CSV table of C-alpha atoms in Angstrom, one decimal:
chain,number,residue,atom,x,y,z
Z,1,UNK,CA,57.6,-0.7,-36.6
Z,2,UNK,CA,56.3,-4.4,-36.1
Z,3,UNK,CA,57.3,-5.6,-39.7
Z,4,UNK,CA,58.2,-9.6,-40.1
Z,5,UNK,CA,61.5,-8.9,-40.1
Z,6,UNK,CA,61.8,-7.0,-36.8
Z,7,UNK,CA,60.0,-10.2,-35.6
Z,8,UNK,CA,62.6,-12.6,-37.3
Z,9,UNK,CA,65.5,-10.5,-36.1
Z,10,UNK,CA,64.0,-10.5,-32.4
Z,11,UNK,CA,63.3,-14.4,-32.5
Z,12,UNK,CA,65.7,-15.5,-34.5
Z,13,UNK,CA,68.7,-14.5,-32.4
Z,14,UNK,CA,67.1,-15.4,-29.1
Z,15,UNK,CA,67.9,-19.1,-29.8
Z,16,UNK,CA,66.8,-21.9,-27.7
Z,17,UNK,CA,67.4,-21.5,-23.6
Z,18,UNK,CA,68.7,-18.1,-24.8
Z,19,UNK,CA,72.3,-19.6,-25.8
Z,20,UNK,CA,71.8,-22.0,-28.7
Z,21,UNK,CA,71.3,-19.4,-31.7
Z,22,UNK,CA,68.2,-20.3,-33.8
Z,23,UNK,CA,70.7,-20.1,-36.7
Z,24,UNK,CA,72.4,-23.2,-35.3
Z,25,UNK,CA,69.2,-25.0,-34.9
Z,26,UNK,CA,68.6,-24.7,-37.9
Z,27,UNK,CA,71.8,-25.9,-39.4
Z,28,UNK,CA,72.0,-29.3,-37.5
Z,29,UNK,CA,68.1,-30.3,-38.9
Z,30,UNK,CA,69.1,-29.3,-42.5
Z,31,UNK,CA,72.1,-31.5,-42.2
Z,32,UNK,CA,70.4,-34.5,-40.7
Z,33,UNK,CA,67.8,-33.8,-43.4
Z,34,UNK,CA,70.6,-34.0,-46.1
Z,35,UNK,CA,72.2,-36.6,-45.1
Z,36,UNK,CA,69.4,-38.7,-44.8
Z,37,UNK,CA,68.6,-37.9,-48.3
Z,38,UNK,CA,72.2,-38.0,-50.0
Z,39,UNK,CA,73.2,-41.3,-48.0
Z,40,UNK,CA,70.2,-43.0,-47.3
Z,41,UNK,CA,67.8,-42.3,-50.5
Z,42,UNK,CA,67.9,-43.6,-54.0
Z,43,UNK,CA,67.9,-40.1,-55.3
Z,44,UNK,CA,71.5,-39.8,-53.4
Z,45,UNK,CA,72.8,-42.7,-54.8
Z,46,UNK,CA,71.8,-41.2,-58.2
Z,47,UNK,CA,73.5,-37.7,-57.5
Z,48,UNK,CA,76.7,-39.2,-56.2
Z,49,UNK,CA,76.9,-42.1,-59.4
Z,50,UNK,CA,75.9,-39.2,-61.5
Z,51,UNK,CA,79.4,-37.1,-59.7
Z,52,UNK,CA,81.3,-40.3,-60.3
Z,53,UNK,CA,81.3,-40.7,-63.4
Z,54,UNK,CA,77.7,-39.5,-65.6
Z,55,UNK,CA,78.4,-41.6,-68.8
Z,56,UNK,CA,78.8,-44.9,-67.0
Z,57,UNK,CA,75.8,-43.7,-64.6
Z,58,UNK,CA,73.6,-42.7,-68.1
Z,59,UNK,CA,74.4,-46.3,-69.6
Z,60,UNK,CA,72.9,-48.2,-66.5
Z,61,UNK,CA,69.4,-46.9,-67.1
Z,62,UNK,CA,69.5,-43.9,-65.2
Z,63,UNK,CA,68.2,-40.9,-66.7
Z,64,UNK,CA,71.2,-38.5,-65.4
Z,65,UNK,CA,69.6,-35.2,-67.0
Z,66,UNK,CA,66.9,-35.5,-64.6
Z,67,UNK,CA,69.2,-36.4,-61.9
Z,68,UNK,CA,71.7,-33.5,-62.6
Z,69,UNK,CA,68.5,-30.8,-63.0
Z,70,UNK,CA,66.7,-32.5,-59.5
Z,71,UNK,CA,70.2,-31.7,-57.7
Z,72,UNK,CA,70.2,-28.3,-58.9
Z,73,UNK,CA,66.8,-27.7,-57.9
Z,74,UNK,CA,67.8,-28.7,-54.7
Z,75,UNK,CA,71.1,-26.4,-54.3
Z,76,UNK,CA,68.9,-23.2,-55.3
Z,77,UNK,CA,66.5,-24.7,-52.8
Z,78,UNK,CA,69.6,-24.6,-50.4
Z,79,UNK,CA,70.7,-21.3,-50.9
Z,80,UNK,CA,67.4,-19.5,-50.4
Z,81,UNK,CA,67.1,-21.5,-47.2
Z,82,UNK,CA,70.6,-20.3,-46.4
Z,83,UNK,CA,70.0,-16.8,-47.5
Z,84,UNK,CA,66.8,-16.1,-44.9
Z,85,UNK,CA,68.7,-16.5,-41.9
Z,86,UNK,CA,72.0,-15.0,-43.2
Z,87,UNK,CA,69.4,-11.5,-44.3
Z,88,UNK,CA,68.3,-11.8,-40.7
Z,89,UNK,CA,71.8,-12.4,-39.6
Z,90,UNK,CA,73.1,-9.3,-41.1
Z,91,UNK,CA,70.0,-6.9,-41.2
Z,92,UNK,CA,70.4,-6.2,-45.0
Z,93,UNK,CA,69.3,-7.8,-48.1
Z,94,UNK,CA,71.3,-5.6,-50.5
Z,95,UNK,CA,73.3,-7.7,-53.1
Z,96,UNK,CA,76.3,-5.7,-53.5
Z,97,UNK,CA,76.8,-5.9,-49.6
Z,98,UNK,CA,77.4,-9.8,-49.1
Z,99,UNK,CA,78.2,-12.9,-50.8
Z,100,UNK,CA,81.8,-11.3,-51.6
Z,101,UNK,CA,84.4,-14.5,-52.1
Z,102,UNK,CA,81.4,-17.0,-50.4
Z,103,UNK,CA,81.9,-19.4,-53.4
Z,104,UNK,CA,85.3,-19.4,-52.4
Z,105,UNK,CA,85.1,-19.9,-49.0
Z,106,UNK,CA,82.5,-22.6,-49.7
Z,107,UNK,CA,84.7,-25.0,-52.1
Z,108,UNK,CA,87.7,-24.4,-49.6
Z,109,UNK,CA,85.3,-26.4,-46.8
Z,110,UNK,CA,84.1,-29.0,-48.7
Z,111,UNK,CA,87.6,-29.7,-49.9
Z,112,UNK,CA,88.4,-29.0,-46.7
Z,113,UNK,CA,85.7,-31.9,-45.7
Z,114,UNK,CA,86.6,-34.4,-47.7
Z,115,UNK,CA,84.5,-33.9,-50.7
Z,116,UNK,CA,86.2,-34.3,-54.5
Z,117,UNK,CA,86.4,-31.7,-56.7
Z,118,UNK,CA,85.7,-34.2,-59.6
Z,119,UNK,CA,82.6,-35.1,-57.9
Z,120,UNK,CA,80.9,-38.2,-56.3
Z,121,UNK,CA,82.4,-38.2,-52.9
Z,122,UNK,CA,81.8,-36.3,-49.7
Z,123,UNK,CA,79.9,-36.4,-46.9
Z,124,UNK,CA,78.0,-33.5,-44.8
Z,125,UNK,CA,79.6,-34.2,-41.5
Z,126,UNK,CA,82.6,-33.9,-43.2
Z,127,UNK,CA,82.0,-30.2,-44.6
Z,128,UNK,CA,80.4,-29.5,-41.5
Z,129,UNK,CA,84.1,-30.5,-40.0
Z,130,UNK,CA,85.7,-28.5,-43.2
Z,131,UNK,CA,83.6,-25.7,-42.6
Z,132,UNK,CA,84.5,-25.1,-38.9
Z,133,UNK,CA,88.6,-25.5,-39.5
Z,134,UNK,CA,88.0,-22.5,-41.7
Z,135,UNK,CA,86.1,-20.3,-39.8
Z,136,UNK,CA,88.9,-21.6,-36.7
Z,137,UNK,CA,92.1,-20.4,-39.4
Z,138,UNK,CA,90.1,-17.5,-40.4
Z,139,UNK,CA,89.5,-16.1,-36.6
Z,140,UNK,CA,93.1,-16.8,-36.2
Z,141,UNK,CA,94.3,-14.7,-39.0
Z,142,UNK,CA,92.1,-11.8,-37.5
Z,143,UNK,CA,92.9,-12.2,-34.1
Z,144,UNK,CA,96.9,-12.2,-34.5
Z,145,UNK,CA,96.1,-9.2,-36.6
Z,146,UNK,CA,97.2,-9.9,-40.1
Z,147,UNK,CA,95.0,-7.9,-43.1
Z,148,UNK,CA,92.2,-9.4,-44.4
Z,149,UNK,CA,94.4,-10.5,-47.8
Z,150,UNK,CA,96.7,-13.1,-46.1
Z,151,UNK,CA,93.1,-15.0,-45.1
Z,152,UNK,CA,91.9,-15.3,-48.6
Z,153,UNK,CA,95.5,-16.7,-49.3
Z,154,UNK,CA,95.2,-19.1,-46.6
Z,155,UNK,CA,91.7,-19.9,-48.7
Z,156,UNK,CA,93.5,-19.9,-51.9
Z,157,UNK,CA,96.5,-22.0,-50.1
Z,158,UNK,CA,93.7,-24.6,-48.8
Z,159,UNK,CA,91.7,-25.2,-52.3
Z,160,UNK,CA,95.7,-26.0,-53.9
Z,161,UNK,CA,96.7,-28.5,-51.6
Z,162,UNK,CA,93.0,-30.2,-51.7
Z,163,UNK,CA,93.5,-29.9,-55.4
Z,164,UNK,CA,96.5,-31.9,-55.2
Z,165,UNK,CA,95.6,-34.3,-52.8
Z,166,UNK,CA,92.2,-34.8,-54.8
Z,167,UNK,CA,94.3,-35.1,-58.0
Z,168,UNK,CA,96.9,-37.5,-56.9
Z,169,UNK,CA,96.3,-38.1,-53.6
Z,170,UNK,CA,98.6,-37.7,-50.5
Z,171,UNK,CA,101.1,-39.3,-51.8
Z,172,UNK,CA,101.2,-36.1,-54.4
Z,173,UNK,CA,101.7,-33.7,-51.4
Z,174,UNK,CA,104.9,-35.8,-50.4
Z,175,UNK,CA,106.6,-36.1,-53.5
Z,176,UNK,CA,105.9,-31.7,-54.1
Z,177,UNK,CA,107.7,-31.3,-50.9
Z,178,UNK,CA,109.9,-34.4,-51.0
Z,179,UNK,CA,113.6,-33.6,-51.7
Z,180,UNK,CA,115.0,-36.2,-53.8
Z,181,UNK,CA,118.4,-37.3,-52.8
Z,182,UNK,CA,121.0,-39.5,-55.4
Z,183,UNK,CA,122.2,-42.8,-54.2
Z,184,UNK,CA,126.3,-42.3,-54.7
């Protein structure tokens, strides 16, 4: 019927040289663009002190309410950006018909990448890394032909052991699995 949309959908999944999706395009600017501005910027430094540790960040002068409210502003900023291409993607923008277990599936690749779950550490190569062994051990789950279930467990299963490993660090992996053994 000639709508934007019909346009978007037509355009957007042509790509570039017909094989590089437009989707992906877009994925590596917005990275280079965050990185740039987490590792590179004084606002970056800010967000990541402010992660580390916001008391010690809000007695050195920096005005961590502002800080914490700019980053906001810049993940809702993120997720509409997200959410235009993923509409596209999927042809719908009905809300009971995505975004099922996403926040999930999100903290499991950027513990995945590297990234704390106390905050102040992580990098966007490194949840771009994170993000891809998921989708690899979530294709594998479907392809072998397990249900659906046994993949949000292997998500589950991923956020523990970054949990522990973020909490005491790999050392805390061995010693769970580590049998300990008496010296007679």
């Amino acid at each position: 019927d000639g709508t934007l949309g019909d346009v978007l959908i037509s355009d957007g999944q042509k790509g570039i040289l017909h094989s590089i999706p437009m989707t992906f395009v877009y994925l590596i600017i917005f990275a280079v663009i965050t990185t740039i501005i987490l590792h590179r910027s004084v606002l970056g430094r800010y967000i990541f002190a402010a992660g580390r540790n916001e008391l010690a960040t809000k007695y050195s002068g920096i005005n961590t309410g502002l800080v914490i409210a700019i980053a906001y502003l810049i993940a809702g900023f993120c997720t509409a950006f997200s959410a235009i291409p993923f509409c596209i993607y999927t042809g719908s923008v009905q809300p009971t018909s995505h975004g099922a277990f996403f926040e999930l599936y999100a903290i499991a690749a950027a513990v995945l990448g590297g990234c704390s779950l106390r905050g102040g550490e992580g990098s966007i190569p490194g949840i771009l890394i994170g993000t891809a062994i998921l989708i690899v051990l979530r294709n594998m789950v479907n392809l072998l032909g397990y249900p659906t279930p046994l993949s949000d467990a292997i998500t589950g299963g991923v956020i523990f052991v970054g949990v522990i490993i973020d909490q005491h660090g790999a050392t805390g992996l061995k010693k769970l699995f580590k049998r300990k053994v008496k010296a007679g």
